């Protein structure tokens, strides 16, 4: 099978690329505007191209994994936020055009749980959506574009929670998305800085890692005959204080945990559709956290 991956320089796309190269026999096609990837693998074909421009190449592609996205949190003001929105939509439309012209069979689109409604619901599902955040709005509209019934292809929109990635931003940066609170805590714990948490006794499963995303996509490469939108998360929600303790113990951090009395909205994810419709059982919250922390501890050492 021939798989095109967009956003291969990003934190999720780069890890997915490596997993597909190392764990499967599929041929990989990469579109990269800076051509930073050194093509040493015979199974990988690289095109230098900016996805903001039309990509008119005729390429034999079976599946697209669309990871490319603009997430610059340093932008302020409505005009710049609108530009971020337009950037993501233009990229999606160019992917849509390319896929239809090349008769691509299937697209996996990495969306976000940030499209959730900002209500006080304790559990969210695929129906709980919001249009207030520019980034979330770009993802929501991209879902609609890629799930259009007129498309030649079918799409699975994977609404991801915070994704644990080996590309950990520096704590001084502003590149953490709203759903990436754990990545921020991990960054602090790795340098033994104190952290402050809210809602310590609330259930939490709003997390996954790239291995889980790879496992899901690889399992469902040939199993789609309609469009889907699905919430993605770990199974077996646990109390947030336990989440923090798992991170601290696995990372062997000396960070102190401070608990705030302030109450903020919290939720966990209903992933029953993921399990029933796709016959896919995600790993537990605890397993994902421990696995990831062990991996980055090895990298650090």
Short mmCIF file of C-alpha atoms in Angstrom, two decimals:
data_model
loop_
_atom_site.label_atom_id
_atom_site.label_comp_id
_atom_site.label_asym_id
_atom_site.label_seq_id
_atom_site.Cartn_x
_atom_site.Cartn_y
_atom_site.Cartn_z
CA UNK A 1 0.00 0.00 0.00
CA UNK A 2 1.15 3.55 -0.77
CA UNK A 3 0.62 6.05 2.04
CA UNK A 4 1.11 9.82 1.86
CA UNK A 5 1.84 11.55 5.18
CA UNK A 6 1.51 15.33 5.51
CA UNK A 7 3.17 17.24 8.32
CA UNK A 8 6.09 14.82 8.49
CA UNK A 9 8.24 17.44 10.26
CA UNK A 10 5.71 17.87 13.04
CA UNK A 11 5.73 16.11 16.38
CA UNK A 12 3.03 13.57 15.45
CA UNK A 13 3.75 13.26 11.73
CA UNK A 14 7.48 12.60 12.20
CA UNK A 15 6.84 9.80 14.71
CA UNK A 16 4.12 8.27 12.53
CA UNK A 17 6.51 8.29 9.58
CA UNK A 18 9.17 6.42 11.58
CA UNK A 19 6.65 3.89 12.89
CA UNK A 20 5.31 3.14 9.39
CA UNK A 21 8.86 2.81 8.05
CA UNK A 22 9.98 0.52 10.88
CA UNK A 23 6.82 -1.48 11.63
CA UNK A 24 5.24 -2.01 8.19
CA UNK A 25 6.16 -2.73 4.59
CA UNK A 26 4.10 0.10 3.09
CA UNK A 27 5.59 2.65 0.70
CA UNK A 28 5.63 6.19 2.14
CA UNK A 29 5.20 9.46 0.25
CA UNK A 30 6.22 12.70 1.99
CA UNK A 31 5.40 16.29 1.03
CA UNK A 32 7.81 18.68 2.73
CA UNK A 33 8.28 22.37 1.94
CA UNK A 34 11.80 22.53 3.45
CA UNK A 35 12.98 19.10 2.38
CA UNK A 36 14.65 18.46 5.73
CA UNK A 37 14.12 14.71 5.59
CA UNK A 38 17.10 12.84 4.19
CA UNK A 39 15.68 10.17 1.91
CA UNK A 40 17.79 7.11 2.74
CA UNK A 41 14.93 4.61 2.65
CA UNK A 42 14.00 3.07 -0.69
CA UNK A 43 10.37 2.85 0.44
CA UNK A 44 10.09 6.62 0.88
CA UNK A 45 9.42 9.14 -1.89
CA UNK A 46 9.93 12.82 -1.02
CA UNK A 47 8.40 15.87 -2.74
CA UNK A 48 9.47 19.41 -1.91
CA UNK A 49 6.28 21.47 -1.89
CA UNK A 50 4.37 24.03 0.18
CA UNK A 51 0.90 22.67 0.90
CA UNK A 52 -0.52 26.19 0.84
CA UNK A 53 -0.10 25.91 -2.93
CA UNK A 54 -1.92 23.48 -5.19
CA UNK A 55 -0.16 20.13 -5.50
CA UNK A 56 -0.92 19.01 -9.05
CA UNK A 57 1.34 15.95 -9.25
CA UNK A 58 -0.16 12.70 -10.45
CA UNK A 59 0.88 10.14 -7.87
CA UNK A 60 -0.35 6.64 -7.14
CA UNK A 61 -1.60 7.00 -3.54
CA UNK A 62 -3.96 4.67 -1.65
CA UNK A 63 -4.21 6.45 1.71
CA UNK A 64 -3.42 9.92 3.06
CA UNK A 65 -2.64 10.55 6.72
CA UNK A 66 -3.22 14.29 7.08
CA UNK A 67 -1.19 15.61 10.04
CA UNK A 68 -0.15 19.02 8.69
CA UNK A 69 -1.57 21.89 10.72
CA UNK A 70 -0.79 25.42 11.88
CA UNK A 71 -0.86 25.69 15.69
CA UNK A 72 1.10 28.87 16.42
CA UNK A 73 -0.14 30.01 19.84
CA UNK A 74 1.94 33.19 19.78
CA UNK A 75 -0.50 34.89 17.39
CA UNK A 76 -2.72 37.54 18.97
CA UNK A 77 -5.52 39.62 17.53
CA UNK A 78 -8.43 38.58 15.37
CA UNK A 79 -6.64 39.16 12.05
CA UNK A 80 -3.68 36.91 12.88
CA UNK A 81 -5.95 34.23 14.33
CA UNK A 82 -8.06 34.40 11.18
CA UNK A 83 -4.87 33.96 9.14
CA UNK A 84 -4.09 30.78 11.14
CA UNK A 85 -7.63 29.57 10.44
CA UNK A 86 -7.33 30.31 6.71
CA UNK A 87 -3.95 28.58 6.53
CA UNK A 88 -5.34 25.31 7.90
CA UNK A 89 -8.40 25.47 5.64
CA UNK A 90 -6.32 26.16 2.52
CA UNK A 91 -4.07 23.20 3.30
CA UNK A 92 -7.10 20.95 3.77
CA UNK A 93 -8.67 22.10 0.49
CA UNK A 94 -5.43 21.42 -1.39
CA UNK A 95 -5.29 17.93 0.12
CA UNK A 96 -8.94 17.39 -0.84
CA UNK A 97 -8.25 18.46 -4.43
CA UNK A 98 -5.15 16.29 -4.68
CA UNK A 99 -6.96 13.25 -3.25
CA UNK A 100 -9.90 13.58 -5.63
CA UNK A 101 -7.66 14.12 -8.67
CA UNK A 102 -5.56 11.06 -7.80
CA UNK A 103 -8.53 8.89 -6.74
CA UNK A 104 -7.19 8.32 -3.24
CA UNK A 105 -9.35 5.77 -1.43
CA UNK A 106 -9.06 6.95 2.15
CA UNK A 107 -7.93 9.81 4.37
CA UNK A 108 -7.16 9.75 8.09
CA UNK A 109 -7.44 13.32 9.36
CA UNK A 110 -5.91 14.22 12.73
CA UNK A 111 -8.44 16.54 14.33
CA UNK A 112 -8.74 17.58 17.97
CA UNK A 113 -10.97 17.23 21.02
CA UNK A 114 -10.60 21.01 21.31
CA UNK A 115 -13.71 21.22 19.11
CA UNK A 116 -15.61 20.18 22.26
CA UNK A 117 -18.25 22.42 23.72
CA UNK A 118 -17.05 24.55 26.64
CA UNK A 119 -19.89 23.30 28.79
CA UNK A 120 -19.82 21.70 32.21
CA UNK A 121 -20.32 18.19 30.86
CA UNK A 122 -18.23 15.61 32.67
CA UNK A 123 -18.05 13.29 29.65
CA UNK A 124 -17.78 14.41 26.03
CA UNK A 125 -18.59 12.50 22.85
CA UNK A 126 -18.49 13.19 19.10
CA UNK A 127 -21.58 15.45 19.29
CA UNK A 128 -20.18 18.00 21.75
CA UNK A 129 -18.69 20.70 19.55
CA UNK A 130 -17.78 24.37 19.79
CA UNK A 131 -16.80 27.01 17.22
CA UNK A 132 -15.26 29.63 19.51
CA UNK A 133 -11.56 28.80 19.15
CA UNK A 134 -9.96 29.64 15.77
CA UNK A 135 -7.78 26.54 15.79
CA UNK A 136 -10.73 24.32 16.77
CA UNK A 137 -12.90 25.98 14.13
CA UNK A 138 -10.31 25.23 11.45
CA UNK A 139 -10.32 21.57 12.48
CA UNK A 140 -14.10 21.40 12.53
CA UNK A 141 -14.45 22.93 9.07
CA UNK A 142 -11.67 20.66 7.77
CA UNK A 143 -13.66 17.67 9.02
CA UNK A 144 -16.66 18.85 6.99
CA UNK A 145 -14.56 19.43 3.86
CA UNK A 146 -12.96 15.98 4.01
CA UNK A 147 -16.24 14.22 4.85
CA UNK A 148 -18.12 15.80 1.94
CA UNK A 149 -20.16 13.10 0.21
CA UNK A 150 -18.98 14.38 -3.19
CA UNK A 151 -15.38 13.35 -2.45
CA UNK A 152 -13.99 10.29 -4.20
CA UNK A 153 -12.44 9.15 -0.92
CA UNK A 154 -13.77 8.31 2.56
CA UNK A 155 -12.43 9.99 5.69
CA UNK A 156 -11.91 9.04 9.31
CA UNK A 157 -11.53 12.17 11.44
CA UNK A 158 -9.62 11.27 14.61
CA UNK A 159 -10.32 13.80 17.36
CA UNK A 160 -7.17 13.61 19.41
CA UNK A 161 -6.72 14.68 23.03
CA UNK A 162 -3.31 15.78 24.29
CA UNK A 163 -0.77 13.68 22.36
CA UNK A 164 2.41 12.68 24.18
CA UNK A 165 5.26 13.22 21.78
CA UNK A 166 9.03 12.89 22.01
CA UNK A 167 9.31 16.41 20.57
CA UNK A 168 8.81 18.13 23.93
CA UNK A 169 8.66 21.94 23.70
CA UNK A 170 10.85 23.98 26.02
CA UNK A 171 8.91 25.12 29.05
CA UNK A 172 9.64 28.75 28.17
CA UNK A 173 7.91 28.40 24.79
CA UNK A 174 4.26 29.08 24.06
CA UNK A 175 3.81 26.07 21.80
CA UNK A 176 1.63 24.04 24.16
CA UNK A 177 -1.94 23.55 22.97
CA UNK A 178 -4.78 23.79 25.46
CA UNK A 179 -5.13 20.01 25.55
CA UNK A 180 -1.43 19.44 26.21
CA UNK A 181 -1.37 20.12 29.93
CA UNK A 182 0.45 16.83 30.56
CA UNK A 183 3.25 17.75 28.17
CA UNK A 184 3.73 20.96 30.10
CA UNK A 185 3.82 19.07 33.43
CA UNK A 186 6.25 16.53 31.99
CA UNK A 187 8.53 19.34 30.78
CA UNK A 188 8.51 20.84 34.28
CA UNK A 189 9.11 17.51 36.00
CA UNK A 190 12.06 16.72 33.75
CA UNK A 191 13.82 19.76 35.19
CA UNK A 192 12.41 19.16 38.70
CA UNK A 193 10.27 22.30 38.78
CA UNK A 194 7.23 22.46 41.07
CA UNK A 195 3.78 22.16 39.51
CA UNK A 196 0.28 23.28 40.46
CA UNK A 197 -2.74 21.16 39.59
CA UNK A 198 -6.50 21.59 39.67
CA UNK A 199 -9.31 19.08 40.21
CA UNK A 200 -7.06 16.36 41.66
CA UNK A 201 -9.92 13.90 42.22
CA UNK A 202 -11.58 14.24 38.81
CA UNK A 203 -11.38 11.35 36.35
CA UNK A 204 -8.96 11.78 33.45
CA UNK A 205 -8.30 9.87 30.21
CA UNK A 206 -7.70 12.82 27.87
CA UNK A 207 -4.39 11.50 26.62
CA UNK A 208 -2.81 9.27 24.01
CA UNK A 209 0.56 8.85 22.32
CA UNK A 210 1.70 8.43 18.73
CA UNK A 211 2.04 4.65 19.12
CA UNK A 212 -1.71 4.43 19.81
CA UNK A 213 -2.52 6.59 16.78
CA UNK A 214 -0.27 4.42 14.60
CA UNK A 215 -1.84 1.24 15.93
CA UNK A 216 -5.35 2.52 15.15
CA UNK A 217 -4.54 3.74 11.62
CA UNK A 218 -2.55 0.64 10.69
CA UNK A 219 -5.42 -1.59 11.87
CA UNK A 220 -7.99 0.34 9.82
CA UNK A 221 -6.14 1.02 6.58
CA UNK A 222 -8.45 -1.32 4.64
CA UNK A 223 -11.59 -1.20 6.76
CA UNK A 224 -13.54 1.84 5.66
CA UNK A 225 -16.62 2.27 3.48
CA UNK A 226 -18.05 5.49 4.99
CA UNK A 227 -17.03 8.72 6.70
CA UNK A 228 -16.47 8.74 10.46
CA UNK A 229 -15.72 11.23 13.22
CA UNK A 230 -14.39 9.53 16.33
CA UNK A 231 -13.15 10.66 19.74
CA UNK A 232 -9.75 9.17 20.57
CA UNK A 233 -8.38 8.68 24.08
CA UNK A 234 -6.97 6.19 26.54
CA UNK A 235 -9.22 3.73 28.35
CA UNK A 236 -9.68 3.32 32.11
CA UNK A 237 -9.89 6.93 33.35
CA UNK A 238 -8.08 7.57 36.63
CA UNK A 239 -8.01 10.43 39.11
CA UNK A 240 -5.85 13.32 37.94
CA UNK A 241 -3.73 13.24 41.09
CA UNK A 242 -2.83 9.64 40.25
CA UNK A 243 -1.88 10.74 36.74
CA UNK A 244 0.54 13.28 38.19
CA UNK A 245 2.02 10.78 40.63
CA UNK A 246 2.59 8.26 37.84
CA UNK A 247 4.47 10.92 35.85
CA UNK A 248 6.51 12.01 38.85
CA UNK A 249 7.46 8.46 39.90
CA UNK A 250 8.23 7.17 36.40
CA UNK A 251 10.35 10.22 35.59
CA UNK A 252 11.99 10.01 39.03
CA UNK A 253 11.35 13.71 39.44
CA UNK A 254 11.79 15.71 42.63
CA UNK A 255 9.12 18.22 41.60
CA UNK A 256 6.70 19.22 44.36
CA UNK A 257 2.97 18.97 43.63
CA UNK A 258 0.82 21.87 44.77
CA UNK A 259 -2.95 21.42 44.72
CA UNK A 260 -5.09 24.48 44.03
CA UNK A 261 -8.54 24.89 45.55
CA UNK A 262 -9.71 26.68 42.42
CA UNK A 263 -12.34 24.73 40.46
CA UNK A 264 -12.12 24.61 36.68
CA UNK A 265 -14.18 22.69 34.11
CA UNK A 266 -12.87 19.18 33.56
CA UNK A 267 -14.08 16.23 31.54
CA UNK A 268 -13.12 12.81 30.32
CA UNK A 269 -13.73 11.26 26.92
CA UNK A 270 -16.34 8.73 25.90
CA UNK A 271 -14.48 6.48 23.44
CA UNK A 272 -17.17 3.81 23.10
CA UNK A 273 -17.49 4.53 19.35
CA UNK A 274 -13.77 3.96 18.94
CA UNK A 275 -14.11 0.58 20.63
CA UNK A 276 -17.41 -0.64 19.14
CA UNK A 277 -17.30 0.72 15.60
CA UNK A 278 -13.61 0.10 14.92
CA UNK A 279 -13.03 -2.89 17.17
CA UNK A 280 -10.08 -1.01 18.61
CA UNK A 281 -9.27 -1.11 22.31
CA UNK A 282 -6.91 1.73 23.29
CA UNK A 283 -4.32 1.17 25.97
CA UNK A 284 -5.17 2.30 29.48
CA UNK A 285 -4.35 5.78 30.77
CA UNK A 286 -1.80 4.35 33.19
CA UNK A 287 -0.07 2.19 30.57
CA UNK A 288 0.30 5.06 28.11
CA UNK A 289 1.72 7.40 30.75
CA UNK A 290 4.27 4.90 32.08
CA UNK A 291 5.34 3.79 28.60
CA UNK A 292 5.90 7.33 27.42
CA UNK A 293 7.81 8.43 30.53
CA UNK A 294 10.11 5.41 30.29
CA UNK A 295 10.82 6.18 26.64
CA UNK A 296 11.71 9.83 27.17
CA UNK A 297 13.79 8.93 30.24
CA UNK A 298 15.88 6.65 28.02
CA UNK A 299 16.22 9.41 25.40
CA UNK A 300 17.25 11.90 28.09
CA UNK A 301 19.96 9.59 29.40
#
